[in-house]
Short mmCIF file of N, CA and C in Angstrom, two decimals:
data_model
loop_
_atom_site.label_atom_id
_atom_site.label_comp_id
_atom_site.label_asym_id
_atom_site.label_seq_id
_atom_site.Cartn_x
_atom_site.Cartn_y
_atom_site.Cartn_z
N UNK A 1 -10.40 7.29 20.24
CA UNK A 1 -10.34 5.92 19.77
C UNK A 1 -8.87 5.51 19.68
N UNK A 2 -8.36 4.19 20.33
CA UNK A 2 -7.25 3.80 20.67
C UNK A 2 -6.62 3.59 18.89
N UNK A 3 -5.55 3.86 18.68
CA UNK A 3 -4.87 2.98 17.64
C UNK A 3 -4.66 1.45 17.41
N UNK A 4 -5.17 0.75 16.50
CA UNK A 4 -5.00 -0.24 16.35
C UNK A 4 -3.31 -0.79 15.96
N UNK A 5 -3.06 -1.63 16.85
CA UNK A 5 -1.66 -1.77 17.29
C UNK A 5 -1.31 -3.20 17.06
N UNK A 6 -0.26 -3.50 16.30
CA UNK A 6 0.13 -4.92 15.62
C UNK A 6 0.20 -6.16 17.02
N UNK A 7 -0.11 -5.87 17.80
CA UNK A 7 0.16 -6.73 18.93
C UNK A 7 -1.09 -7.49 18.87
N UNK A 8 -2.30 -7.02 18.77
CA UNK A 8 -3.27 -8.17 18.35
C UNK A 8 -3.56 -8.43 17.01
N UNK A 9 -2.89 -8.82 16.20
CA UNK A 9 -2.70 -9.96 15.13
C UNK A 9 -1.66 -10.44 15.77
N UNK A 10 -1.84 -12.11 14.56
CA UNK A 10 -0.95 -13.05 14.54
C UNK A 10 0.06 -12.67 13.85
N UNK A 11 1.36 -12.52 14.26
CA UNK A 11 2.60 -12.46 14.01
C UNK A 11 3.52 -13.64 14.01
N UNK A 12 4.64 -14.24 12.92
CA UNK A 12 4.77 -15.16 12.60
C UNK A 12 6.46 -15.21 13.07
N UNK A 13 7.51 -16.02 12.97
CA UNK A 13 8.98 -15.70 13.28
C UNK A 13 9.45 -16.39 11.78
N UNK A 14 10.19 -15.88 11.34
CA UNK A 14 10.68 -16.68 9.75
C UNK A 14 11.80 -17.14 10.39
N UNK A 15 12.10 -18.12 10.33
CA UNK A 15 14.24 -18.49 9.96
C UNK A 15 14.91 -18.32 9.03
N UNK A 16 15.81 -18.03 9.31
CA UNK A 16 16.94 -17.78 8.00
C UNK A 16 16.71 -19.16 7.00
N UNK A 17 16.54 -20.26 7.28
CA UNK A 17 16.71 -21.16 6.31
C UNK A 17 15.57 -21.21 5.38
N UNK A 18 14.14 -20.72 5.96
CA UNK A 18 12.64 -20.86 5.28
C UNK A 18 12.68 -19.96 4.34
N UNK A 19 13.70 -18.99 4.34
CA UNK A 19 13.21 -17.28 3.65
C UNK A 19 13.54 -17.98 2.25
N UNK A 20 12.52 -17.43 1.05
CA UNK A 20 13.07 -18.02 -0.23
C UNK A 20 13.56 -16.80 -1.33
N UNK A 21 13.69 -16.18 -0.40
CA UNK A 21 14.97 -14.68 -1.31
C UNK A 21 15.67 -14.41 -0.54
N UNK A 22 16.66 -13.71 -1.31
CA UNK A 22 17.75 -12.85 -0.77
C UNK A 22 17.67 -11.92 -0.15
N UNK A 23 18.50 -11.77 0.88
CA UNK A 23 18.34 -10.19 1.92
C UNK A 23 18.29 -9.19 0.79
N UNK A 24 19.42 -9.10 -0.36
CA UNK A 24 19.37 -8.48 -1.51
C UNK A 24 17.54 -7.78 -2.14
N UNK A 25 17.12 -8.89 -2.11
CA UNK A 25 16.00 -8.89 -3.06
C UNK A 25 14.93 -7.91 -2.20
N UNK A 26 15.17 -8.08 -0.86
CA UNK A 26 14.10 -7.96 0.10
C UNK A 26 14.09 -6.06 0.04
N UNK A 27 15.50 -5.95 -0.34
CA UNK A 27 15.57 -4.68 0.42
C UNK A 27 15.55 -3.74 -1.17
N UNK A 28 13.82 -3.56 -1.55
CA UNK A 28 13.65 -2.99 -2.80
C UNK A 28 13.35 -1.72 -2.22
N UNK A 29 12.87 -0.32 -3.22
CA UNK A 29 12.55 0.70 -3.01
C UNK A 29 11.11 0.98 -1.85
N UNK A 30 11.53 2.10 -0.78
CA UNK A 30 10.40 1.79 0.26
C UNK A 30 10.18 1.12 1.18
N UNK A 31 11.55 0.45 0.87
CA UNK A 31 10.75 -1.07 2.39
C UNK A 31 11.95 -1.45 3.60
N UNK A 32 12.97 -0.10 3.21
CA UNK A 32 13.56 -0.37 4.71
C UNK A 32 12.99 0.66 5.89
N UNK A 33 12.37 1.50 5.47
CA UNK A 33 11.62 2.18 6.67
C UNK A 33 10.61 3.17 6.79
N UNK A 34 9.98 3.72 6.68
CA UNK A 34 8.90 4.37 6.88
C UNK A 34 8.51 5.34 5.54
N UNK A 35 8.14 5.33 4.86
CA UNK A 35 7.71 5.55 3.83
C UNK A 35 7.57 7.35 4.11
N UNK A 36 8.17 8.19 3.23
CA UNK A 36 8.16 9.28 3.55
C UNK A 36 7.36 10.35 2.85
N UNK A 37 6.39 10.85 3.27
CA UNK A 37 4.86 11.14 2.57
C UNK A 37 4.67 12.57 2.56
N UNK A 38 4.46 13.45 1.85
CA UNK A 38 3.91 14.49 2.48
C UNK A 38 2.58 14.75 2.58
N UNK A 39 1.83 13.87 3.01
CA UNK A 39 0.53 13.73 3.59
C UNK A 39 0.10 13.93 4.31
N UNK A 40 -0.09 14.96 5.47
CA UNK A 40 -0.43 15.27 6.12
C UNK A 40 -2.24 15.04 6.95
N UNK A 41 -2.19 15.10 8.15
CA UNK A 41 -3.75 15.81 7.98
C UNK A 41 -4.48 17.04 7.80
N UNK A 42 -5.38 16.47 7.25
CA UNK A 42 -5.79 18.30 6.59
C UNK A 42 -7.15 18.41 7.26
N UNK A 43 -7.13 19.39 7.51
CA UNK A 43 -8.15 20.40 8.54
C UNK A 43 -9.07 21.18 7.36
N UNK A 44 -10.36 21.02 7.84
CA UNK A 44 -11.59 21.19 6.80
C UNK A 44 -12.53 22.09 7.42
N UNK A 45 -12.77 23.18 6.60
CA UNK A 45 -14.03 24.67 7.37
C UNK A 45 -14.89 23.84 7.79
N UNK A 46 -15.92 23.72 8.59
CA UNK A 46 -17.22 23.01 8.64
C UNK A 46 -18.30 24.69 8.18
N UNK A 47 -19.45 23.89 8.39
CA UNK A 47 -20.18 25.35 8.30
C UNK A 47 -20.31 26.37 8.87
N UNK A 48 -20.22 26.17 10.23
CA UNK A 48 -20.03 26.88 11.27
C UNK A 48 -19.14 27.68 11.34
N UNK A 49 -18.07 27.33 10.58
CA UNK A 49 -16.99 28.87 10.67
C UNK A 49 -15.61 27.83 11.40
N UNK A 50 -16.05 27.05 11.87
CA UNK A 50 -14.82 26.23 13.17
C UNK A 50 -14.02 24.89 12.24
N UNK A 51 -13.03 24.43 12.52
CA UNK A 51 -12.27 23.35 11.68
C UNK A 51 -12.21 22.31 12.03
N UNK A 52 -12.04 21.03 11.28
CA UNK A 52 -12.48 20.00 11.29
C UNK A 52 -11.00 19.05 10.80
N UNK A 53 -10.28 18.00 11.57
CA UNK A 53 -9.45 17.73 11.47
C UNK A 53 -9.67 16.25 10.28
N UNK A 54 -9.29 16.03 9.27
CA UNK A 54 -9.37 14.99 8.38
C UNK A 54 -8.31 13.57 8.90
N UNK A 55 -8.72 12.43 8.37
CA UNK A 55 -7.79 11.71 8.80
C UNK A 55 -6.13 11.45 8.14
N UNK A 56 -5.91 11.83 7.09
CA UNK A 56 -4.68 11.53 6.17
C UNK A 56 -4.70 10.53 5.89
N UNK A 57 -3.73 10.46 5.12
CA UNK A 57 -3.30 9.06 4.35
C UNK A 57 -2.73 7.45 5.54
N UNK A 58 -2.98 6.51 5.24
CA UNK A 58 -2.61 5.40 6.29
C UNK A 58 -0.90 5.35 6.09
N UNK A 59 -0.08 5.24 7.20
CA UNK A 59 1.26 4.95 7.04
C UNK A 59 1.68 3.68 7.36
N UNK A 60 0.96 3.63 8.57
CA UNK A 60 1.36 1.91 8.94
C UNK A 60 2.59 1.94 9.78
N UNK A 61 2.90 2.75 10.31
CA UNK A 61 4.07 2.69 11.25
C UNK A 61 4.87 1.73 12.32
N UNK A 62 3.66 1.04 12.18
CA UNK A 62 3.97 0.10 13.28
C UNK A 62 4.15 -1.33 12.58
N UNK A 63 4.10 -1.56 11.30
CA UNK A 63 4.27 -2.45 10.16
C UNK A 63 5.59 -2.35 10.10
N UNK A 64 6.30 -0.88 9.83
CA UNK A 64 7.54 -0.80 9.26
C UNK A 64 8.44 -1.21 10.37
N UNK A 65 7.99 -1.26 11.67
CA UNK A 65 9.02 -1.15 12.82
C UNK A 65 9.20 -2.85 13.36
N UNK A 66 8.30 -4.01 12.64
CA UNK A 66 8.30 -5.49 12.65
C UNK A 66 9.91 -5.49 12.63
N UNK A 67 10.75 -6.64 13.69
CA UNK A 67 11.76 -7.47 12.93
C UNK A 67 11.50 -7.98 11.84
N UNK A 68 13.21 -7.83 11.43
CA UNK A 68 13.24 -8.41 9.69
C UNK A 68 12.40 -10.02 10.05
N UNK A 69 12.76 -10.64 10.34
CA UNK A 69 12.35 -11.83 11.01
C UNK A 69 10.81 -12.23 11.66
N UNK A 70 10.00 -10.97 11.72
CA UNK A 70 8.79 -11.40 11.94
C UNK A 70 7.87 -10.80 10.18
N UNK A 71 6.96 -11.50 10.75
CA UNK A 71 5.75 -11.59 9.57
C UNK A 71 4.19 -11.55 9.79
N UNK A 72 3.69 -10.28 9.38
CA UNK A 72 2.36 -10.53 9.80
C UNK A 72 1.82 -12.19 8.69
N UNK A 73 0.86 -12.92 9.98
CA UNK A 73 0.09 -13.91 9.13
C UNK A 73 -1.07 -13.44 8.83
N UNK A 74 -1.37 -13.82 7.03
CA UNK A 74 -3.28 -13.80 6.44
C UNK A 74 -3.72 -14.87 6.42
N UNK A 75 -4.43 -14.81 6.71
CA UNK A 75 -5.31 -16.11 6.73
C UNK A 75 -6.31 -15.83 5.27
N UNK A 76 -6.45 -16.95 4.83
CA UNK A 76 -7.65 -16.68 3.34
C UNK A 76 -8.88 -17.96 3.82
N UNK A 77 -9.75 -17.17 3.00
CA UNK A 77 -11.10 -18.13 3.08
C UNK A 77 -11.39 -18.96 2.21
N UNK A 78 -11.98 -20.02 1.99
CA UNK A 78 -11.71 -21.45 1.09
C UNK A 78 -11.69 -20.85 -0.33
N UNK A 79 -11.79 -19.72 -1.21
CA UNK A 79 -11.90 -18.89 -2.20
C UNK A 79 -10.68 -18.21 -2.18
N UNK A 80 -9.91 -18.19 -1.39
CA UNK A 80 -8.39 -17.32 -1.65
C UNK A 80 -8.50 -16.28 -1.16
N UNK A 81 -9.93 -15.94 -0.55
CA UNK A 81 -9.57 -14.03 -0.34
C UNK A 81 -8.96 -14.21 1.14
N UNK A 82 -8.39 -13.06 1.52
CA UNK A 82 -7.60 -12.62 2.44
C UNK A 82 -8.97 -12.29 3.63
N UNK A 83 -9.03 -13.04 5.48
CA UNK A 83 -10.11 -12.75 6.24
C UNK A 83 -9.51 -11.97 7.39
N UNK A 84 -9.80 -11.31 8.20
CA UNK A 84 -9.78 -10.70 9.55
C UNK A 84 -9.02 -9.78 9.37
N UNK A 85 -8.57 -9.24 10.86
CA UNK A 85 -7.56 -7.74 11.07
C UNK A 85 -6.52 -7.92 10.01
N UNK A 86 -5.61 -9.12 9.77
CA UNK A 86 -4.76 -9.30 9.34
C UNK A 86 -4.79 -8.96 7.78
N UNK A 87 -6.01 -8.68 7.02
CA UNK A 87 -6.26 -9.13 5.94
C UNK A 87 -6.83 -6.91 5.64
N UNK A 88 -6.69 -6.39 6.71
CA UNK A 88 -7.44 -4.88 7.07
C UNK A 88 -5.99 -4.56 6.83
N UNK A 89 -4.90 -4.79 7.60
CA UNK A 89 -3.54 -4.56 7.38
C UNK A 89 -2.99 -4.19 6.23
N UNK A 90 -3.25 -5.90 5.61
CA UNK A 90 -2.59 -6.09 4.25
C UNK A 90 -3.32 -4.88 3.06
N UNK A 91 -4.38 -5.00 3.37
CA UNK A 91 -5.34 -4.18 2.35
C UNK A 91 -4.39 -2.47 2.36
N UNK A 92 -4.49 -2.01 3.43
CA UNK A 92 -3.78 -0.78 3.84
C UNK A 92 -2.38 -0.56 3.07
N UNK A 93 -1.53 -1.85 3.27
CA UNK A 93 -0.21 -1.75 3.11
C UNK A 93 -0.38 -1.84 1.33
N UNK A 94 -1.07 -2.44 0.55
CA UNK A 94 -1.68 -2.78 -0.87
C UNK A 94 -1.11 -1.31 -1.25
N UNK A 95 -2.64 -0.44 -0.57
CA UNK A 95 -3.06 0.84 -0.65
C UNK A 95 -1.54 1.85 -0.58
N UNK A 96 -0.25 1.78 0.16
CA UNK A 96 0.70 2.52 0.31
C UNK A 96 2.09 2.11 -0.42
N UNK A 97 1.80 0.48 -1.00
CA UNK A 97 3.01 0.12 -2.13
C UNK A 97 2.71 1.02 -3.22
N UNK A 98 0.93 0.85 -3.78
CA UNK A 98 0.41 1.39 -5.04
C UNK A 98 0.64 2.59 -5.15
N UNK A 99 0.91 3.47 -4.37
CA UNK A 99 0.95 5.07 -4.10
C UNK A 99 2.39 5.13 -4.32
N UNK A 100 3.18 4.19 -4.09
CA UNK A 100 4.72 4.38 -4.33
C UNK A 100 5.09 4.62 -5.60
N UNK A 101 5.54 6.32 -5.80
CA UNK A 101 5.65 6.56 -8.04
C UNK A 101 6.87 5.58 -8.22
N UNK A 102 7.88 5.40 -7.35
CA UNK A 102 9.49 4.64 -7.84
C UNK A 102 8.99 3.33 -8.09
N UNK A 103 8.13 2.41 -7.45
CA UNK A 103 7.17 1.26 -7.91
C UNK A 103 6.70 1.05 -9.09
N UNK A 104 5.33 2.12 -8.97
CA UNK A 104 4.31 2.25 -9.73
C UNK A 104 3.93 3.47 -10.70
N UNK A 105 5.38 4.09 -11.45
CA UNK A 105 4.36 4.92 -11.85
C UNK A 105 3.32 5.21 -12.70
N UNK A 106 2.69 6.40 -12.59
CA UNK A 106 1.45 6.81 -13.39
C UNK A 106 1.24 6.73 -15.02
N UNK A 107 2.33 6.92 -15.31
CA UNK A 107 2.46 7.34 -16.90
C UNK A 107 2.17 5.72 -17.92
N UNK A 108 1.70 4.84 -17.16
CA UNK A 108 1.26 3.72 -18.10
C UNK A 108 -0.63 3.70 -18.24
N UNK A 109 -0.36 3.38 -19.04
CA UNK A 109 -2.04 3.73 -19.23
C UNK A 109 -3.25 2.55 -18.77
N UNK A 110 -2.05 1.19 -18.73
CA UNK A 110 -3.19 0.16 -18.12
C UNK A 110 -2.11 -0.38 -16.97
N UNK A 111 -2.50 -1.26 -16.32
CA UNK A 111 -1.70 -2.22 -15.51
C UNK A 111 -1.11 -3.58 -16.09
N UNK A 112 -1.82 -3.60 -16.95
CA UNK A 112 -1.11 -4.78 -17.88
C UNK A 112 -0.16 -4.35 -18.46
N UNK A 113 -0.01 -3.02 -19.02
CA UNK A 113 1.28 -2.48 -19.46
C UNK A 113 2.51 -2.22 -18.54
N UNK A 114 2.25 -2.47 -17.15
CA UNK A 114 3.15 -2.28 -16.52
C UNK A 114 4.33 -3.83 -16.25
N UNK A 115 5.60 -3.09 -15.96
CA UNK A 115 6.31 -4.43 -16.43
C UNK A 115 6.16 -5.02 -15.06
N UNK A 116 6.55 -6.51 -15.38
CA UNK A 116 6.63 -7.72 -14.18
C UNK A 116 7.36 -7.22 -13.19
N UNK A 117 8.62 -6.64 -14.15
CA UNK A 117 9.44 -6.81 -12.76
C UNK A 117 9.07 -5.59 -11.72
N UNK A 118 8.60 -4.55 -11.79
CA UNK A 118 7.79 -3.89 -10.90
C UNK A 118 6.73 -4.72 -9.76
N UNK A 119 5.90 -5.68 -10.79
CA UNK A 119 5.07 -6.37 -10.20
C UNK A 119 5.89 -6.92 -8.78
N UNK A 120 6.85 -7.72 -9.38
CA UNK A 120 7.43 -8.60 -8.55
C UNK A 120 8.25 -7.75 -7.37
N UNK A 121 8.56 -6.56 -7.78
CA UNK A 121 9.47 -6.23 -6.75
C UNK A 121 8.60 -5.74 -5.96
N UNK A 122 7.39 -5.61 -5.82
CA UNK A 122 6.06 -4.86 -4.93
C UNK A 122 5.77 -6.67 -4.24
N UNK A 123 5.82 -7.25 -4.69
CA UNK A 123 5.33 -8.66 -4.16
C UNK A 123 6.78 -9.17 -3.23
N UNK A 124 8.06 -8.74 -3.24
CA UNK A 124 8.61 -9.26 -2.98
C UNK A 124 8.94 -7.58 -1.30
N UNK A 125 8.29 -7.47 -1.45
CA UNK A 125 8.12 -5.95 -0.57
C UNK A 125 7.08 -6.52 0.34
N UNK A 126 5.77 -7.15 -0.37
CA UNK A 126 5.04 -7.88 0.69
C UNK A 126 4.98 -8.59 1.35
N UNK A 127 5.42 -9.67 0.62
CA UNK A 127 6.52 -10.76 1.21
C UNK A 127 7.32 -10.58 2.27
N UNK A 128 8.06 -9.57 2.61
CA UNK A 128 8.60 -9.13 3.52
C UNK A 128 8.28 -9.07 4.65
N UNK A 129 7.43 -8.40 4.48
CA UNK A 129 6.30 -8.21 5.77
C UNK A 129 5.13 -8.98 6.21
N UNK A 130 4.72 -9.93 5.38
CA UNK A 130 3.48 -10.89 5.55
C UNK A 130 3.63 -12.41 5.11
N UNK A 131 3.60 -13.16 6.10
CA UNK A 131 3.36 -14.35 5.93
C UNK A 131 1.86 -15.05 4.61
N UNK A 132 1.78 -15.02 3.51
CA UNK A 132 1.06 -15.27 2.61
C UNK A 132 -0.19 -16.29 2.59
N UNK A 133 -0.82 -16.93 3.14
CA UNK A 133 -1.58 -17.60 2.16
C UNK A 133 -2.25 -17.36 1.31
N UNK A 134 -2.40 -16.14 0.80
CA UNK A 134 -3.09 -15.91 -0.48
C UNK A 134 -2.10 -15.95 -1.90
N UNK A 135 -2.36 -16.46 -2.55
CA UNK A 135 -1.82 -16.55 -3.90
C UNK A 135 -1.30 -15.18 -4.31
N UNK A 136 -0.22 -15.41 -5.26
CA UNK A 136 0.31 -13.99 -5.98
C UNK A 136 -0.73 -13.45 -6.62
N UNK A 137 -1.19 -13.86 -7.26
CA UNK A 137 -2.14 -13.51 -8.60
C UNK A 137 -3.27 -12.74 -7.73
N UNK A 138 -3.49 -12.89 -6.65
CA UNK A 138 -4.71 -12.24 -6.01
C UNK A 138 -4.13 -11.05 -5.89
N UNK A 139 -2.95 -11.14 -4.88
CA UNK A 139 -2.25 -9.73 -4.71
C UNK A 139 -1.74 -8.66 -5.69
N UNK A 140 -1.70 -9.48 -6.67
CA UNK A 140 -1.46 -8.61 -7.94
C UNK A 140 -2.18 -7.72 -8.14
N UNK A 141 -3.43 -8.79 -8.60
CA UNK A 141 -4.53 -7.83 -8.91
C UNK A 141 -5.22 -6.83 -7.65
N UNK A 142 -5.12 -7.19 -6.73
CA UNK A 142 -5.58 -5.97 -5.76
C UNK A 142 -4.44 -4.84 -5.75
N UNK A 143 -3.55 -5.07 -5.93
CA UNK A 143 -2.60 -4.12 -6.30
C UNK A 143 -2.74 -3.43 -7.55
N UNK A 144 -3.27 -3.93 -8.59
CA UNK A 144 -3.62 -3.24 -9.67
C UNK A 144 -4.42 -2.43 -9.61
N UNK A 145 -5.44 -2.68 -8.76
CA UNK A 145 -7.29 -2.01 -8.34
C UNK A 145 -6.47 -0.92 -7.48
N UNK A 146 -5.77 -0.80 -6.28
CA UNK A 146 -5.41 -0.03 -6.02
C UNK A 146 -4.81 1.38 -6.36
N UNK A 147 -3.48 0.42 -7.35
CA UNK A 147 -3.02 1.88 -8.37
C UNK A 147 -3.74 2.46 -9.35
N UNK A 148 -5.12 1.61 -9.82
CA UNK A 148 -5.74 2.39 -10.87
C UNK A 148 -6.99 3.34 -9.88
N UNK A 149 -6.95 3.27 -8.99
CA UNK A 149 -7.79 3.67 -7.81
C UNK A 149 -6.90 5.35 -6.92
N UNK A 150 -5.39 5.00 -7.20
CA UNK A 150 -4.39 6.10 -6.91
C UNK A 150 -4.41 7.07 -8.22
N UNK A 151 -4.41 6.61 -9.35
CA UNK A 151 -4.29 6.99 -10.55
C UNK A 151 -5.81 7.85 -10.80
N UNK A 152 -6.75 7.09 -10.57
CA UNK A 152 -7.88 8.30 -10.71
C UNK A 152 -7.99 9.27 -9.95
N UNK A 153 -7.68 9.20 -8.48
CA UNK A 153 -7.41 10.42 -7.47
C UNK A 153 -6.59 11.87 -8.34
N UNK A 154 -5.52 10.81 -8.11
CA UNK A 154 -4.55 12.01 -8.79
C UNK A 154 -5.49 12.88 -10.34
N UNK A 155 -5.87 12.17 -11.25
CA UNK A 155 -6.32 12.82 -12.21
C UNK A 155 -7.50 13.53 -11.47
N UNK A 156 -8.55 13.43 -10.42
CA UNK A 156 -9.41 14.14 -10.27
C UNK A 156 -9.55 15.20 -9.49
N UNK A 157 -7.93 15.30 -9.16
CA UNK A 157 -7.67 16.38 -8.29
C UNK A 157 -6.50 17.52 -9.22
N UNK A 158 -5.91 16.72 -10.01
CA UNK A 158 -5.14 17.86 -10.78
C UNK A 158 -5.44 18.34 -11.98
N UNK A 159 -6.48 17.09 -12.87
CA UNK A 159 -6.81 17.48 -13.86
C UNK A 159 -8.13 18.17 -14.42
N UNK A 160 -8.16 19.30 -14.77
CA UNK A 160 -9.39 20.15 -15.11
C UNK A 160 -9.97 19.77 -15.97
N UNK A 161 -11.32 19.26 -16.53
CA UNK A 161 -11.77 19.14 -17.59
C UNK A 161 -12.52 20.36 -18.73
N UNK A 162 -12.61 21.28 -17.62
CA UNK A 162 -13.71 22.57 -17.90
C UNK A 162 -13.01 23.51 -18.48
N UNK A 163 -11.75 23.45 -18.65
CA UNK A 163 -10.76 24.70 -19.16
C UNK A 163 -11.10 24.72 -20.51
N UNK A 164 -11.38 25.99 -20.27
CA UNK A 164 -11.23 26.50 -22.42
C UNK A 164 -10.46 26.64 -22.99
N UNK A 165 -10.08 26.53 -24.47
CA UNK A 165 -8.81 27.14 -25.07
C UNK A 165 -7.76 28.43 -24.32
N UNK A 166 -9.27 29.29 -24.37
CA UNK A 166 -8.60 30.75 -24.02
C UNK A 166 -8.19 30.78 -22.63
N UNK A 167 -9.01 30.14 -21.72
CA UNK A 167 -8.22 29.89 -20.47
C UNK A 167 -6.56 29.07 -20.39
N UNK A 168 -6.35 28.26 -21.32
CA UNK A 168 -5.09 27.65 -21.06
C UNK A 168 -4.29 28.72 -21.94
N UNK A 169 -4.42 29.50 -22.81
CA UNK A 169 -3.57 30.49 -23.61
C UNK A 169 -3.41 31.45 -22.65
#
């Protein structure tokens, strides 16, 4: 199965005069180039005895390699949500800000506790890369669903519930 490749979406050209931040602003944690993961794919026994290659985590490689100057476009549906490939993209890229700990990290217990300016510097990361019509407030919150969605992974893979006293002594 071919890779899905940024050449069919709509891609947008910004001008220097339209941009409404600073090159400064643009260039927050993560977003001058390829996000560096140790995620691998992981290879899984099947029953048979033979291995089974998993897909890994999404990187988006071909997102990070856009001119500063281009912009994927979303299109939203009369309700604000985000429609088509373009909107499969954005969802993905959601999914790999939220995973970012220098962003987002774990150690807050809600998303409302997390401060704005995090918020904003993840919005201003999207921004970067995507031409918007969806409202902030949408992206927020799918960004929230996301990291509390990263945040349960992580606890259900590192944290034991079944340990006994005498096992942790």
């Amino acid at each position: 199965m071919p890779r899905r490749r940024l050449r069919d979406l709509s891609i947008v050209q910004i001008t220097p005069n339209s941009e409404e931040t600073n090159s400064e602003q643009q260039t927050a944690i993560g977003s001058s180039n390829v996000p560096n993961t140790p995620d691998e794919p992981v290879e899984f026994q099947t029953e048979s005895g033979g291995t089974h290659r998993g897909r890994g985590r999404a990187l988006l490689k071909d997102l990070y390699e856009l001119d500063p100057i281009e912009r994927v476009k979303v299109c939203r549906k009369s309700f604000g949500q985000p429609v088509g490939s373009e909107a499969r993209l954005l969802a993905g890229f959601l999914g790999i800000i939220a995973r970012n700990a220098n962003m987002f990290p774990i150690n807050y217990d809600s998303w409302h506790q997390m401060s704005n300016s995090n918020k904003n510097q993840a919005l201003n990361n999207i921004k970067a890369r995507f031409a918007l019509e969806v409202s902030d407030n949408y992206v927020k919150k799918a960004l929230g669903k996301r990291w509390r969605d990263h945040k349960s992974t992580l606890k259900n893979e590192y944290f034991k519930t079944k340990t006994t006293l005498e096992e942790k002594l």
